[in-house]
CSV table of C-alpha atoms in Angstrom, one decimal:
chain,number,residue,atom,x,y,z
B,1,UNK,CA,-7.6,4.8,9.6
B,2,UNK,CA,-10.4,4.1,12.1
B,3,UNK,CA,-13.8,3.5,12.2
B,4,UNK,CA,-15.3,7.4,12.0
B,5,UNK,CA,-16.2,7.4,8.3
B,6,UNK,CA,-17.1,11.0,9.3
B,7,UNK,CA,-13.6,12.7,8.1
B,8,UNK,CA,-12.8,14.5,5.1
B,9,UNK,CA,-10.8,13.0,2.1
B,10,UNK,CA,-10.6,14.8,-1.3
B,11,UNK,CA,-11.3,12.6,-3.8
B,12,UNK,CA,-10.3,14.8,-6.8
B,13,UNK,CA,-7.5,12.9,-7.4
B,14,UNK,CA,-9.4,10.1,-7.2
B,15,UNK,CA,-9.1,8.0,-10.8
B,16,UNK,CA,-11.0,5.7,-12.8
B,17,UNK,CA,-9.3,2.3,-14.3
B,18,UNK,CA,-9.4,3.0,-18.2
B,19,UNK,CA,-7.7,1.0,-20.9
B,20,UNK,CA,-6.6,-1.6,-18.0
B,21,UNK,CA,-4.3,-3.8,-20.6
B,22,UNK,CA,-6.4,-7.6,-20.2
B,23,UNK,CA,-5.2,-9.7,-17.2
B,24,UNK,CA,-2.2,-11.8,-17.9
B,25,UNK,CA,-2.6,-15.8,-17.1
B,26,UNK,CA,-1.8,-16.1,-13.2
B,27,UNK,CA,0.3,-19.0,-14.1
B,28,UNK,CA,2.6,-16.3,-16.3
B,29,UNK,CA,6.0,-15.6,-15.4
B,30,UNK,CA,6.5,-12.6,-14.0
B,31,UNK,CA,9.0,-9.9,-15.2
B,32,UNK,CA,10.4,-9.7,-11.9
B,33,UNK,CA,10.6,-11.6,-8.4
B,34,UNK,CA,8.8,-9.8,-5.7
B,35,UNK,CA,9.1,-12.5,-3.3
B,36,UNK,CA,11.9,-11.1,-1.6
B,37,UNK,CA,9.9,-7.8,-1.4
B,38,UNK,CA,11.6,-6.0,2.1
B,39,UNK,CA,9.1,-5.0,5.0
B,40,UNK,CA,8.8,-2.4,7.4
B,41,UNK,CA,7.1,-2.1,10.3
B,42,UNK,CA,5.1,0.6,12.6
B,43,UNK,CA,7.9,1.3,16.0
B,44,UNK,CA,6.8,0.3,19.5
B,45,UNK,CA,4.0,2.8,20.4
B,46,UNK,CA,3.6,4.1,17.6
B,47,UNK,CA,-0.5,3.6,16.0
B,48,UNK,CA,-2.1,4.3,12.4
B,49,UNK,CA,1.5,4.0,10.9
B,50,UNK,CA,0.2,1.9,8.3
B,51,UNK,CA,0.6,4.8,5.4
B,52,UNK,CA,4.4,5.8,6.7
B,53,UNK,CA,4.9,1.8,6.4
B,54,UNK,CA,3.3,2.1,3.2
B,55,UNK,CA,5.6,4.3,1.8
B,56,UNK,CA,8.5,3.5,3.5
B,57,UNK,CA,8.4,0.1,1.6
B,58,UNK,CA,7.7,1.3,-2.0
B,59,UNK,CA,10.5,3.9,-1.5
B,60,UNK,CA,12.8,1.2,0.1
B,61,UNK,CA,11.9,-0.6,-3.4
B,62,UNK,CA,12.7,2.1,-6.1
B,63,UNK,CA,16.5,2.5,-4.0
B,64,UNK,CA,15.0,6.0,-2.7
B,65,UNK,CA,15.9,6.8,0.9
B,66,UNK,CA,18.3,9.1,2.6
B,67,UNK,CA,22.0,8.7,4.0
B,68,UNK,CA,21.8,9.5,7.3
B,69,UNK,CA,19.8,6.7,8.2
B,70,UNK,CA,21.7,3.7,9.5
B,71,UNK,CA,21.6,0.6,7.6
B,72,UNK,CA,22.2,-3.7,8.3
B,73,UNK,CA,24.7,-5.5,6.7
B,74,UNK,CA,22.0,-6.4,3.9
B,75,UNK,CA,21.6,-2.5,3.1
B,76,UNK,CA,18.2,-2.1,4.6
B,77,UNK,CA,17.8,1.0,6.7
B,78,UNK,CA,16.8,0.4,10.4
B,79,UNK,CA,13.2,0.1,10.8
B,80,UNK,CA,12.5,2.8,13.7
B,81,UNK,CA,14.6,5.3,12.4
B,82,UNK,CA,13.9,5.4,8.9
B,83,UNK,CA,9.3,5.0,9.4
B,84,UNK,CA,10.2,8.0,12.2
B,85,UNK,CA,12.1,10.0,9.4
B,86,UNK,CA,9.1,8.7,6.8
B,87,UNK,CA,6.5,10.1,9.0
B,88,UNK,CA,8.5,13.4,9.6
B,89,UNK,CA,8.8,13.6,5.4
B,90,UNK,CA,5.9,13.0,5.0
B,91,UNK,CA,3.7,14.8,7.4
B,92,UNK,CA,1.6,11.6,7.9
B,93,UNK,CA,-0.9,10.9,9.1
B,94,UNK,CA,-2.7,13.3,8.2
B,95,UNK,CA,-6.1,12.7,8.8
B,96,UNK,CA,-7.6,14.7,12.2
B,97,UNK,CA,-4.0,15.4,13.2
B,98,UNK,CA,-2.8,11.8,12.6
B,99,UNK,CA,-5.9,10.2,15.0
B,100,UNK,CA,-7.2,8.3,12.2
B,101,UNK,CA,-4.0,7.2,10.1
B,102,UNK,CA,-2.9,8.6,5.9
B,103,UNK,CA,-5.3,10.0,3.5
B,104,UNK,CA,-4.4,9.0,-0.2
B,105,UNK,CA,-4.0,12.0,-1.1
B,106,UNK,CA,-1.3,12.3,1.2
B,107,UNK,CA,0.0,8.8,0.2
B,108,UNK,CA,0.3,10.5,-2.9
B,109,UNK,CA,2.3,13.8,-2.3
B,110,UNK,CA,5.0,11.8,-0.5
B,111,UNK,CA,5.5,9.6,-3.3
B,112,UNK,CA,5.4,12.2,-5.5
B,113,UNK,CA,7.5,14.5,-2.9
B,114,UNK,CA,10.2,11.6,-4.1
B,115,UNK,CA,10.0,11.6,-7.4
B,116,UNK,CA,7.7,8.7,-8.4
B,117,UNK,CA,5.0,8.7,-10.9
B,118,UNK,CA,1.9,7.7,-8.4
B,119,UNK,CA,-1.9,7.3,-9.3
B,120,UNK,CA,-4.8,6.7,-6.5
B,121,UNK,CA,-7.5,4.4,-8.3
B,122,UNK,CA,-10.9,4.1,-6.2
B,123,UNK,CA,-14.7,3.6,-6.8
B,124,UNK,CA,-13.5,0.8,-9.5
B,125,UNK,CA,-15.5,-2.5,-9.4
B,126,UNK,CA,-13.2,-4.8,-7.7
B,127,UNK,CA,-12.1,-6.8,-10.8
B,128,UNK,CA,-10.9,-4.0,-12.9
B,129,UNK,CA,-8.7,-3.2,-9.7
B,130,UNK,CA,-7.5,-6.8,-8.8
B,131,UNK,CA,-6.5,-7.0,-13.0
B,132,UNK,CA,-4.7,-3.3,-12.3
B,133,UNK,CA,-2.9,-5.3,-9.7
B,134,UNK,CA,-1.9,-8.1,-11.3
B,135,UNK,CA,-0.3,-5.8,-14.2
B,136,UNK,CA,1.3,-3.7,-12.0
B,137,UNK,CA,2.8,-6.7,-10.0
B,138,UNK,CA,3.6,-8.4,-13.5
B,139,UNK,CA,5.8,-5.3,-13.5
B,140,UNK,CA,8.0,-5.7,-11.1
B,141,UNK,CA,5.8,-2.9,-8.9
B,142,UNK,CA,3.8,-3.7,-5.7
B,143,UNK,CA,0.8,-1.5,-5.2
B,144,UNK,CA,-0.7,-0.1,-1.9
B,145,UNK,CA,-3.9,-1.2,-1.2
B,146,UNK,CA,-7.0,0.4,1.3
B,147,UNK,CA,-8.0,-3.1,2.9
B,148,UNK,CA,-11.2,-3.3,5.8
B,149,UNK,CA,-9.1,-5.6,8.1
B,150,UNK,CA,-11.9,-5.4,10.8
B,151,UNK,CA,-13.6,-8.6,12.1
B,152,UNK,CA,-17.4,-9.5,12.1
B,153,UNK,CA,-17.8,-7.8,15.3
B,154,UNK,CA,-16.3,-4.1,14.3
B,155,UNK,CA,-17.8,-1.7,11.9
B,156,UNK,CA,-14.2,-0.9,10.4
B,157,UNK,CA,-10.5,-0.9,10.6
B,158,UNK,CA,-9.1,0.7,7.2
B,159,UNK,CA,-5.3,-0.1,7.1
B,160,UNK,CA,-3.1,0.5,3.9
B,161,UNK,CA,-0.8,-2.3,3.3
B,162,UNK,CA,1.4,-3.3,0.0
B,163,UNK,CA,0.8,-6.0,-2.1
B,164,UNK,CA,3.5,-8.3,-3.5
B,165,UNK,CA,2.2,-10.8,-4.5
B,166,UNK,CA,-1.0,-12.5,-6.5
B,167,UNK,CA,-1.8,-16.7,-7.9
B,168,UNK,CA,-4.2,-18.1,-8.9
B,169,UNK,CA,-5.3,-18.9,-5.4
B,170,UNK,CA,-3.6,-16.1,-2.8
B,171,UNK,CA,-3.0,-12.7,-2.6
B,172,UNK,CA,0.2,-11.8,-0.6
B,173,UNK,CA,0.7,-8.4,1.4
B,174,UNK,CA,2.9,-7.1,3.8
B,175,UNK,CA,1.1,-5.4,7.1
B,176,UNK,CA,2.2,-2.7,9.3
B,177,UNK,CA,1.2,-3.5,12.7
B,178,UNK,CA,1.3,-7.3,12.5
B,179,UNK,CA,3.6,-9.8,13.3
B,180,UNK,CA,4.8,-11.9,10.9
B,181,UNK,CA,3.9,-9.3,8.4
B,182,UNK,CA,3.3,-11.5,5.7
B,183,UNK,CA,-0.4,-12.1,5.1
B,184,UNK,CA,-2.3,-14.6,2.6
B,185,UNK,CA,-5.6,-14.0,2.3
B,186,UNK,CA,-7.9,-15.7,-1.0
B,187,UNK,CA,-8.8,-13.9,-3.5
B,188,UNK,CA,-12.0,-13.8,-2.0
B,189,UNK,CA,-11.2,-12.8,1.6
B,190,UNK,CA,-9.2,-10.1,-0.2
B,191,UNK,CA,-11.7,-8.8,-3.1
B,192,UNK,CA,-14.4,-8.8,0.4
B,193,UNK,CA,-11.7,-6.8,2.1
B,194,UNK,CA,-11.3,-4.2,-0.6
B,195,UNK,CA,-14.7,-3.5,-1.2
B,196,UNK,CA,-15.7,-1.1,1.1
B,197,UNK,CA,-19.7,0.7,1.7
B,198,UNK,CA,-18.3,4.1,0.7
B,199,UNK,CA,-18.2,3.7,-2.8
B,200,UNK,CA,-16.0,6.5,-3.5
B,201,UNK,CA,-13.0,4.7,-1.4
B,202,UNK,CA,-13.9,1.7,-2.1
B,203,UNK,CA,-11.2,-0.5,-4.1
B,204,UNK,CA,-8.8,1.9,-3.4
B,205,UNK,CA,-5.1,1.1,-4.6
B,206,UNK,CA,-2.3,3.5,-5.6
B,207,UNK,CA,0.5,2.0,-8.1
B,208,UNK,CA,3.9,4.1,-7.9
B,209,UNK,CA,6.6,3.9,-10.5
B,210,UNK,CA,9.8,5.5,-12.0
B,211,UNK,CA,9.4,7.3,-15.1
């Protein structure tokens, strides 16, 4: 997504955080490692491919992908081919014919499309959301988060990326269009980054998982 605030998103499936379970000690052990968690990235030329990415990497982590795509010798499917085939799939983006990257909603349907129990949270306060993270994560199950990566001189750069990991200290996602695509941010930088003016999109995250 872009800077035009002016598009249309349909917030119906838009939900509130009730009965979040209460945050676990960040010092807990996890149920499962997510350090590992495998990236993909936006192909050459290709722009707002931050939602494919995003869902290319949740799929890549529930095993769900497709045969035709080649893989490495570590079982990953090749980057180009498989966010082309994502994007395809998923008819995304979406949003004024793809100009201004993936609505949630459309996040949604693909992961859906595959099987996957996914919620969109949004217009939370951003503690509620970053305990909703932390549970999910405790989980074993990174969540995809709406984050304002623009600097102080730009109104607004809305990118999805997936969260993998959160301390006491650091929050760790993986980005689309950057290289490396690991990114620590505090929790500060990231709560500031997840807040956004529109309150009804603001804090938005959407947690996918196998029923």
């Amino acid at each position: 997504m872009n800077g035009n605030t002016r598009f249309e998103i349909d917030f119906s499936e838009a939900k509130p955080i009730v009965g979040t379970k209460a945050p676990r000690e960040l010092q807990a052990q996890a149920k499962f490692d997510l350090s590992p968690f495998y990236e993909f990235s936006a192909p050459e030329g290709i722009e707002r491919a931050s939602g494919p990415c995003a869902i290319g990497m949740v799929l890549h982590h529930h095993q769900i992908g497709w045969n035709h795509i080649p893989k490495d010798r570590h079982g990953h499917p090749q980057n180009d081919l498989y966010i082309l085939e994502i994007m395809r799939w998923a008819a995304c983006p979406d949003l004024l014919s793809g100009t201004m990257g993936t609505s949630p909603a459309q996040l949604l349907k693909a992961l859906r499309k595959a099987e996957l129990n996914a919620n969109w949270y949004a217009g939370n306060t951003v503690q509620t959301t970053l305990e909703l993270i932390q549970n999910e994560l405790f989980e074993g199950r990174p969540v995809i988060a709406l984050l304002n990566n623009a600097t102080e001189d730009e109104p607004l750069l809305l990118e999805w990326e997936v969260i993998f990991s959160v301390d006491e200290d650091t929050v760790m996602s993986k980005q689309a269009g950057a290289q490396p695509q690991n990114k620590r941010r505090t929790i500060a930088q990231f709560e500031k980054e997840l807040t956004l003016k529109l309150t009804q999109l603001s804090c938005s995250v959407i947690t996918a998982r196998k029923d």
